[in-house]
Amino acid sequence: MANTSQSLRRAALLVSAVAVLGLTTACGDGSGTVSSPQTQSGTAAPAGGDPSADGSGTAVSSSSGSDTATGSNSAATPSGSATSTSSGSGVTSSSRCHTSELKATVGGNDPGAGQENFPIVLTNTSGRTCTVRGFPGAAFLNASGTQLGDDPQRETSSTATTVTLKPGQSAWAGLTFSNPEISGAKTATPSWLAVTPPDEQDTLHVKWTNGAVPVSGNSSSVRLTVFSAGTGA
């Protein structure tokens, strides 16, 4: 009986050892060493919805969903006056246009569906080729230079492209608002429209001759689109 009990104890110890060995192998990396959790490295996409240059002359592409081109596509305007390029890298060969190199004008109204629509036009008056990309800054001013109404809102559905302007060529961005007579918004009549080119701080002042604009109340928002090649005419 003693020999039988001893044999049973040896068999039980052998079974336990085999079970422990099997558990260690199952939790390991195949070499007998237990692996620690692994983290997959990667780079997060940048956030933001303002596709524009970074201030150094190198354009930056937004990843907000409105500027997701992965290739490079160039298309001239119908007049052939400027080139608009959408690029996933956002890199351009020309530096951006500075305020001192541009002239601002406001094109004629193209009304529709209760909306007033004006093109803000920037023309390259310098002797070099430069680029614009993204939204302009804009504000209605009275005769003393005080802003009328809130800052315009940006149309986030607009897709930004880098517009290359040779000397004398133009780019335009849309300025739109609901007709105050239809919307019932309170109005004021500006003397000037202040226009700031993308990524610039200095403004250009354009005489406003298009009557009253909404400044408060219902449907008083003024909206802007990104620049496209041409004059918007």
Short mmCIF file of N, CA, C and O in Angstrom, two decimals, residues 137-153 188-196 203 205 213-216 220 222 224:
data_model
loop_
_atom_site.label_atom_id
_atom_site.label_comp_id
_atom_site.label_asym_id
_atom_site.label_seq_id
_atom_site.Cartn_x
_atom_site.Cartn_y
_atom_site.Cartn_z
N GLY A 137 -10.44 87.56 -44.58
CA GLY A 137 -11.11 88.22 -43.47
C GLY A 137 -11.94 89.35 -44.05
O GLY A 137 -11.57 89.94 -45.07
N ALA A 138 -13.07 89.66 -43.43
CA ALA A 138 -13.93 90.72 -43.96
C ALA A 138 -14.73 91.34 -42.83
O ALA A 138 -15.09 90.66 -41.86
N ALA A 139 -15.01 92.64 -42.95
CA ALA A 139 -15.83 93.34 -41.97
C ALA A 139 -16.41 94.59 -42.61
O ALA A 139 -15.72 95.29 -43.36
N PHE A 140 -17.67 94.86 -42.32
CA PHE A 140 -18.30 96.11 -42.77
C PHE A 140 -17.96 97.22 -41.77
O PHE A 140 -18.02 97.01 -40.55
N LEU A 141 -17.60 98.39 -42.29
CA LEU A 141 -17.21 99.52 -41.44
C LEU A 141 -18.05 100.74 -41.78
O LEU A 141 -18.41 100.96 -42.95
N ASN A 142 -18.31 101.57 -40.76
CA ASN A 142 -18.94 102.86 -41.05
C ASN A 142 -17.89 103.90 -41.41
O ASN A 142 -16.69 103.57 -41.51
N ALA A 143 -18.29 105.13 -41.59
CA ALA A 143 -17.36 106.16 -42.07
C ALA A 143 -16.22 106.42 -41.10
O ALA A 143 -15.12 106.81 -41.52
N SER A 144 -16.45 106.18 -39.80
CA SER A 144 -15.40 106.41 -38.81
C SER A 144 -14.53 105.18 -38.58
O SER A 144 -13.61 105.22 -37.76
N GLY A 145 -14.83 104.08 -39.29
CA GLY A 145 -14.01 102.87 -39.17
C GLY A 145 -14.49 101.88 -38.14
O GLY A 145 -13.80 100.90 -37.86
N THR A 146 -15.68 102.11 -37.56
CA THR A 146 -16.23 101.18 -36.58
C THR A 146 -16.93 100.02 -37.28
O THR A 146 -17.67 100.23 -38.25
N GLN A 147 -16.68 98.81 -36.80
CA GLN A 147 -17.28 97.64 -37.44
C GLN A 147 -18.77 97.61 -37.20
O GLN A 147 -19.27 97.88 -36.11
N LEU A 148 -19.51 97.22 -38.24
CA LEU A 148 -20.97 97.07 -38.18
C LEU A 148 -21.31 95.59 -38.21
O LEU A 148 -20.95 94.87 -39.14
N GLY A 149 -22.01 95.11 -37.20
CA GLY A 149 -22.40 93.71 -37.16
C GLY A 149 -21.27 92.80 -36.71
O GLY A 149 -20.15 93.24 -36.43
N ASP A 150 -21.57 91.52 -36.64
CA ASP A 150 -20.61 90.51 -36.21
C ASP A 150 -19.64 90.16 -37.34
O ASP A 150 -19.88 90.48 -38.51
N ASP A 151 -18.58 89.45 -36.97
CA ASP A 151 -17.66 88.94 -37.99
C ASP A 151 -18.40 87.95 -38.89
O ASP A 151 -19.22 87.15 -38.40
N PRO A 152 -18.13 87.95 -40.18
CA PRO A 152 -18.75 86.96 -41.07
C PRO A 152 -18.37 85.54 -40.66
O PRO A 152 -17.30 85.29 -40.09
N GLN A 153 -19.25 84.61 -40.94
CA GLN A 153 -19.00 83.20 -40.68
C GLN A 153 -18.42 82.53 -41.91
O GLN A 153 -18.65 82.97 -43.03
N ALA A 188 -27.74 98.28 -41.49
CA ALA A 188 -26.95 99.50 -41.48
C ALA A 188 -26.31 99.61 -42.85
O ALA A 188 -26.17 98.62 -43.58
N THR A 189 -25.93 100.81 -43.22
CA THR A 189 -25.30 101.02 -44.53
C THR A 189 -23.82 101.32 -44.32
O THR A 189 -23.47 102.39 -43.83
N PRO A 190 -22.95 100.39 -44.68
CA PRO A 190 -21.52 100.59 -44.48
C PRO A 190 -20.95 101.62 -45.44
O PRO A 190 -21.50 101.88 -46.52
N SER A 191 -19.82 102.18 -45.05
CA SER A 191 -19.04 103.01 -45.96
C SER A 191 -17.92 102.21 -46.61
O SER A 191 -17.52 102.51 -47.74
N TRP A 192 -17.44 101.19 -45.89
CA TRP A 192 -16.29 100.41 -46.36
C TRP A 192 -16.50 98.92 -46.08
O TRP A 192 -17.21 98.55 -45.15
N LEU A 193 -15.81 98.12 -46.89
CA LEU A 193 -15.62 96.71 -46.58
C LEU A 193 -14.13 96.50 -46.38
O LEU A 193 -13.33 96.75 -47.29
N ALA A 194 -13.75 96.10 -45.18
CA ALA A 194 -12.35 95.79 -44.90
C ALA A 194 -12.08 94.35 -45.29
O ALA A 194 -12.80 93.44 -44.87
N VAL A 195 -11.04 94.12 -46.08
CA VAL A 195 -10.70 92.79 -46.58
C VAL A 195 -9.27 92.45 -46.16
O VAL A 195 -8.34 93.24 -46.42
N THR A 196 -9.10 91.31 -45.52
CA THR A 196 -7.77 90.85 -45.12
C THR A 196 -7.43 89.59 -45.92
O THR A 196 -8.15 88.59 -45.82
N THR A 203 -5.00 95.06 -43.71
CA THR A 203 -6.26 94.99 -44.46
C THR A 203 -6.26 95.95 -45.64
O THR A 203 -5.49 96.90 -45.71
N HIS A 205 -9.09 98.33 -47.83
CA HIS A 205 -10.41 98.93 -47.68
C HIS A 205 -11.03 99.20 -49.05
O HIS A 205 -10.42 99.84 -49.90
N VAL A 213 -26.84 96.41 -45.27
CA VAL A 213 -26.48 95.02 -44.98
C VAL A 213 -27.07 94.66 -43.62
O VAL A 213 -27.30 95.52 -42.77
N PRO A 214 -27.31 93.37 -43.38
CA PRO A 214 -27.85 92.96 -42.07
C PRO A 214 -26.77 93.03 -40.99
O PRO A 214 -25.64 92.61 -41.20
N VAL A 215 -27.15 93.56 -39.84
CA VAL A 215 -26.16 93.68 -38.75
C VAL A 215 -26.64 93.04 -37.45
O VAL A 215 -25.82 92.78 -36.56
N SER A 216 -27.94 92.76 -37.31
CA SER A 216 -28.42 92.09 -36.10
C SER A 216 -29.82 91.57 -36.35
O SER A 216 -30.48 91.93 -37.33
N SER A 220 -29.20 87.44 -39.76
CA SER A 220 -28.28 88.55 -40.01
C SER A 220 -26.87 88.09 -40.35
O SER A 220 -25.99 88.90 -40.56
N VAL A 222 -23.56 87.00 -42.09
CA VAL A 222 -22.86 87.17 -43.37
C VAL A 222 -21.88 86.01 -43.48
O VAL A 222 -21.21 85.67 -42.51
N LEU A 224 -18.77 83.71 -45.75
CA LEU A 224 -17.65 83.79 -46.69
C LEU A 224 -17.31 82.40 -47.20
O LEU A 224 -17.41 81.41 -46.47
#
